[in-house]
PDB file of C-alpha atoms in Angstrom:
ATOM      1  CA  MET A 913     205.453-111.023  23.075  1.00  0.00           C
ATOM      2  CA  ASP A 914     203.901-108.949  25.866  1.00  0.00           C
ATOM      3  CA  SER A 915     201.176-106.414  25.176  1.00  0.00           C
ATOM      4  CA  ARG A 916     203.498-103.391  25.435  1.00  0.00           C
ATOM      5  CA  THR A 917     205.880-104.938  22.896  1.00  0.00           C
ATOM      6  CA  THR A 918     202.912-105.775  20.669  1.00  0.00           C
ATOM      7  CA  ALA A 919     201.609-102.201  20.912  1.00  0.00           C
ATOM      8  CA  ILE A 920     205.027-100.773  20.096  1.00  0.00           C
ATOM      9  CA  ALA A 921     205.454-103.165  17.172  1.00  0.00           C
ATOM     10  CA  LEU A 922     202.020-102.281  15.787  1.00  0.00           C
ATOM     11  CA  THR A 923     202.715 -98.561  16.125  1.00  0.00           C
ATOM     12  CA  ALA A 924     206.106 -98.919  14.453  1.00  0.00           C
ATOM     13  CA  ALA A 925     204.585-100.918  11.591  1.00  0.00           C
ATOM     14  CA  ALA A 926     201.877 -98.286  11.084  1.00  0.00           C
ATOM     15  CA  LEU A 927     204.417 -95.451  11.095  1.00  0.00           C
ATOM     16  CA  LEU A 928     206.651 -97.361   8.684  1.00  0.00           C
ATOM     17  CA  ALA A 929     203.703 -97.876   6.346  1.00  0.00           C
ATOM     18  CA  LEU A 930     202.819 -94.170   6.495  1.00  0.00           C
ATOM     19  CA  THR A 931     206.430 -93.168   5.909  1.00  0.00           C
ATOM     20  CA  ALA A 932     206.722 -95.513   2.944  1.00  0.00           C
ATOM     21  CA  CYS A 933     203.674 -93.889   1.364  1.00  0.00           C
ATOM     22  CA  SER A 934     204.978 -90.331   1.609  1.00  0.00           C
ATOM     23  CA  SER A 935     207.366 -88.667  -0.761  1.00  0.00           C
ATOM     24  CA  SER A 936     209.695 -85.815   0.012  1.00  0.00           C
ATOM     25  CA  ASP A 937     210.783 -85.442  -3.643  1.00  0.00           C
ATOM     26  CA  ASP A 938     209.294 -82.171  -4.881  1.00  0.00           C
ATOM     27  CA  ASP A 939     210.198 -83.065  -8.493  1.00  0.00           C
ATOM     28  CA  ALA A 940     208.193 -86.267  -8.511  1.00  0.00           C
ATOM     29  CA  ALA A 941     205.638 -86.578 -11.282  1.00  0.00           C
ATOM     30  CA  PRO A 942     202.042 -86.330 -10.114  1.00  0.00           C
ATOM     31  CA  ALA A 943     200.168 -89.599  -9.864  1.00  0.00           C
ATOM     32  CA  SER A 944     197.809 -90.274 -12.734  1.00  0.00           C
ATOM     33  CA  ASP A 945     194.349 -91.716 -12.416  1.00  0.00           C
ATOM     34  CA  SER A 946     193.168 -93.831 -15.312  1.00  0.00           C
ATOM     35  CA  GLY A 947     189.635 -93.729 -13.935  1.00  0.00           C
ATOM     36  CA  THR A 948     189.517 -97.511 -13.725  1.00  0.00           C
ATOM     37  CA  PRO A 949     188.767 -98.631 -10.166  1.00  0.00           C
ATOM     38  CA  VAL A 950     191.242-101.062  -8.709  1.00  0.00           C
ATOM     39  CA  ALA A 951     190.182-103.592  -6.092  1.00  0.00           C
ATOM     40  CA  GLU A 952     191.803-102.951  -2.747  1.00  0.00           C
ATOM     41  CA  PRO A 953     193.709-105.916  -1.385  1.00  0.00           C
ATOM     42  CA  THR A 954     192.146-107.631   1.590  1.00  0.00           C
ATOM     43  CA  VAL A 955     194.159-108.343   4.674  1.00  0.00           C
ATOM     44  CA  SER A 956     193.444-111.350   6.780  1.00  0.00           C
ATOM     45  CA  VAL A 957     194.620-111.227  10.351  1.00  0.00           C
ATOM     46  CA  PRO A 958     196.094-114.432  11.738  1.00  0.00           C
ATOM     47  CA  ALA A 959     194.028-115.791  14.622  1.00  0.00           C
ATOM     48  CA  GLU A 960     196.851-115.222  17.112  1.00  0.00           C
ATOM     49  CA  HIS A 961     196.713-111.465  16.368  1.00  0.00           C
ATOM     50  CA  GLU A 962     192.929-110.971  16.181  1.00  0.00           C
ATOM     51  CA  ASN A 963     192.798-109.054  19.466  1.00  0.00           C
ATOM     52  CA  ASP A 964     195.978-106.996  19.022  1.00  0.00           C
ATOM     53  CA  ASP A 965     193.989-103.756  18.945  1.00  0.00           C
ATOM     54  CA  LEU A 966     192.218-104.709  22.170  1.00  0.00           C
ATOM     55  CA  GLN A 967     195.515-105.655  23.801  1.00  0.00           C
ATOM     56  CA  ALA A 968     197.031-102.357  22.658  1.00  0.00           C
ATOM     57  CA  ALA A 969     194.061-100.459  24.140  1.00  0.00           C
ATOM     58  CA  ILE A 970     194.503-102.274  27.455  1.00  0.00           C
ATOM     59  CA  ALA A 971     198.233-101.504  27.444  1.00  0.00           C
ATOM     60  CA  VAL A 972     197.638 -97.804  26.754  1.00  0.00           C
ATOM     61  CA  TYR A 973     194.812 -97.527  29.288  1.00  0.00           C
ATOM     62  CA  THR A 974     196.840 -99.244  32.038  1.00  0.00           C
ATOM     63  CA  ALA A 975     199.921 -97.106  31.352  1.00  0.00           C
ATOM     64  CA  SER A 976     197.784 -93.949  31.298  1.00  0.00           C
ATOM     65  CA  TYR A 977     196.009 -94.894  34.507  1.00  0.00           C
ATOM     66  CA  PHE A 978     199.145 -95.450  36.575  1.00  0.00           C
ATOM     67  CA  SER A 979     201.071 -92.516  35.104  1.00  0.00           C
ATOM     68  CA  GLY A 980     198.222 -90.112  35.873  1.00  0.00           C
ATOM     69  CA  ASP A 981     197.563 -89.279  32.202  1.00  0.00           C
ATOM     70  CA  ALA A 982     193.904 -88.442  32.776  1.00  0.00           C
ATOM     71  CA  ASP A 983     193.282 -87.019  29.300  1.00  0.00           C
ATOM     72  CA  THR A 984     194.264 -90.284  27.614  1.00  0.00           C
ATOM     73  CA  ALA A 985     192.623 -92.563  30.176  1.00  0.00           C
ATOM     74  CA  TYR A 986     189.360 -90.593  30.277  1.00  0.00           C
ATOM     75  CA  GLY A 987     189.275 -90.592  26.474  1.00  0.00           C
ATOM     76  CA  MET A 988     189.472 -94.389  26.584  1.00  0.00           C
ATOM     77  CA  LEU A 989     186.388 -94.731  28.769  1.00  0.00           C
ATOM     78  CA  SER A 990     183.219 -95.926  27.085  1.00  0.00           C
ATOM     79  CA  LYS A 991     180.498 -93.331  26.575  1.00  0.00           C
ATOM     80  CA  ARG A 992     178.558 -95.048  29.344  1.00  0.00           C
ATOM     81  CA  CYS A 993     181.471 -94.718  31.781  1.00  0.00           C
ATOM     82  CA  GLN A 994     182.171 -91.119  30.779  1.00  0.00           C
ATOM     83  CA  GLY A 995     178.560 -90.427  31.772  1.00  0.00           C
ATOM     84  CA  THR A 996     179.270 -91.610  35.327  1.00  0.00           C
ATOM     85  CA  THR A 997     182.203 -89.286  36.121  1.00  0.00           C
ATOM     86  CA  THR A 998     183.553 -85.912  35.139  1.00  0.00           C
ATOM     87  CA  PRO A 999     187.003 -85.440  33.638  1.00  0.00           C
ATOM     88  CA  ALA A1000     188.035 -83.516  36.781  1.00  0.00           C
ATOM     89  CA  ASP A1001     186.889 -86.289  39.141  1.00  0.00           C
ATOM     90  CA  TYR A1002     188.605 -88.928  37.019  1.00  0.00           C
ATOM     91  CA  LYS A1003     191.789 -86.860  36.970  1.00  0.00           C
ATOM     92  CA  ALA A1004     191.776 -86.831  40.784  1.00  0.00           C
ATOM     93  CA  VAL A1005     191.441 -90.632  40.900  1.00  0.00           C
ATOM     94  CA  LEU A1006     194.348 -91.069  38.480  1.00  0.00           C
ATOM     95  CA  ALA A1007     196.514 -88.543  40.311  1.00  0.00           C
ATOM     96  CA  LYS A1008     196.054 -90.576  43.489  1.00  0.00           C
ATOM     97  CA  ALA A1009     196.850 -93.858  41.693  1.00  0.00           C
ATOM     98  CA  ALA A1010     199.992 -92.327  40.174  1.00  0.00           C
ATOM     99  CA  ALA A1011     201.088 -90.963  43.562  1.00  0.00           C
ATOM    100  CA  ASP A1012     200.326 -94.209  45.407  1.00  0.00           C
ATOM    101  CA  TYR A1013     201.706 -96.733  42.900  1.00  0.00           C
ATOM    102  CA  GLY A1014     203.895 -94.960  40.335  1.00  0.00           C
ATOM    103  CA  PRO A1015     203.878 -95.302  36.564  1.00  0.00           C
ATOM    104  CA  ASP A1016     205.725 -98.545  35.866  1.00  0.00           C
ATOM    105  CA  HIS A1017     202.902-101.080  35.825  1.00  0.00           C
ATOM    106  CA  GLN A1018     202.100-102.814  32.575  1.00  0.00           C
ATOM    107  CA  ALA A1019     199.232-105.070  31.622  1.00  0.00           C
ATOM    108  CA  THR A1020     200.598-108.570  31.039  1.00  0.00           C
ATOM    109  CA  ASP A1021     199.204-112.012  30.298  1.00  0.00           C
ATOM    110  CA  VAL A1022     196.170-110.514  28.530  1.00  0.00           C
ATOM    111  CA  HIS A1023     193.337-112.886  27.598  1.00  0.00           C
ATOM    112  CA  ALA A1024     190.092-111.735  26.025  1.00  0.00           C
ATOM    113  CA  LYS A1025     186.776-113.307  25.156  1.00  0.00           C
ATOM    114  CA  VAL A1026     185.270-111.173  22.401  1.00  0.00           C
ATOM    115  CA  SER A1027     181.644-111.372  21.345  1.00  0.00           C
ATOM    116  CA  GLY A1028     180.729-108.774  18.734  1.00  0.00           C
ATOM    117  CA  THR A1029     181.331-105.343  20.226  1.00  0.00           C
ATOM    118  CA  ARG A1030     181.824-106.585  23.795  1.00  0.00           C
ATOM    119  CA  ALA A1031     184.856-108.185  25.418  1.00  0.00           C
ATOM    120  CA  GLN A1032     185.606-109.742  28.768  1.00  0.00           C
ATOM    121  CA  VAL A1033     189.309-109.276  29.494  1.00  0.00           C
ATOM    122  CA  SER A1034     191.583-110.844  32.070  1.00  0.00           C
ATOM    123  CA  TYR A1035     195.110-109.584  32.662  1.00  0.00           C
ATOM    124  CA  LYS A1036     197.755-109.025  35.290  1.00  0.00           C
ATOM    125  CA  VAL A1037     199.174-105.671  36.340  1.00  0.00           C
ATOM    126  CA  SER A1038     202.924-106.036  36.788  1.00  0.00           C
ATOM    127  CA  GLY A1039     204.013-105.348  40.342  1.00  0.00           C
ATOM    128  CA  LEU A1040     200.446-104.835  41.582  1.00  0.00           C
ATOM    129  CA  PRO A1041     198.611-108.166  41.823  1.00  0.00           C
ATOM    130  CA  LYS A1042     195.721-106.520  43.678  1.00  0.00           C
ATOM    131  CA  PHE A1043     194.884-104.780  40.372  1.00  0.00           C
ATOM    132  CA  ASP A1044     194.873-108.005  38.311  1.00  0.00           C
ATOM    133  CA  GLN A1045     191.623-108.252  36.369  1.00  0.00           C
ATOM    134  CA  GLN A1046     189.234-111.120  35.629  1.00  0.00           C
ATOM    135  CA  GLY A1047     186.443-110.588  33.102  1.00  0.00           C
ATOM    136  CA  GLN A1048     186.849-106.809  32.920  1.00  0.00           C
ATOM    137  CA  PRO A1049     184.317-105.413  30.414  1.00  0.00           C
ATOM    138  CA  TRP A1050     185.450-103.515  27.318  1.00  0.00           C
ATOM    139  CA  ALA A1051     183.241-102.163  24.529  1.00  0.00           C
ATOM    140  CA  LEU A1052     184.029-101.550  20.889  1.00  0.00           C
ATOM    141  CA  GLU A1053     182.723 -98.076  20.062  1.00  0.00           C
ATOM    142  CA  GLY A1054     183.281 -97.074  16.460  1.00  0.00           C
ATOM    143  CA  ASP A1055     186.708 -98.465  15.661  1.00  0.00           C
ATOM    144  CA  ALA A1056     188.214 -98.263  19.164  1.00  0.00           C
ATOM    145  CA  TRP A1057     188.025-100.443  22.258  1.00  0.00           C
ATOM    146  CA  ARG A1058     186.897 -98.561  25.357  1.00  0.00           C
ATOM    147  CA  TYR A1059     187.163 -99.420  29.063  1.00  0.00           C
ATOM    148  CA  ASP A1060     183.607-100.228  30.233  1.00  0.00           C
ATOM    149  CA  ALA A1061     184.029-101.291  33.866  1.00  0.00           C
ATOM    150  CA  CYS A1062     182.292 -98.382  35.564  1.00  0.00           C
TER     151      CYS A1062
END
């Protein structure tokens, strides 16, 4: 499964889970709380899906970059990288990339070495081998992976 398919599948699963939790029945009885705490189930992630969130971030960043979506791409920069450029300057870079290369370039064959809150990522950019990456730095800030190659 490529990273775009993985990202779409993860998004669909999350939306399905949110939809399943909502109720549109106005006559439904209110939930009762017995006051007894219930242990939340734990979820273990299979090893082959440990980096799905990182792969999804790479897919979104790459798509944003080549489509010229500066708001999304700039928002995915690490705090350190945001400190090296302004949103306006970054928008100009992305506008040029979108004009020069077009939007249809996905990150494929993603491989990551994760150590704590840092990752070194290698991937290919479909149709643009000159943009293939080896050891590109990413940083986990809060609960989101951020591009850190500035």
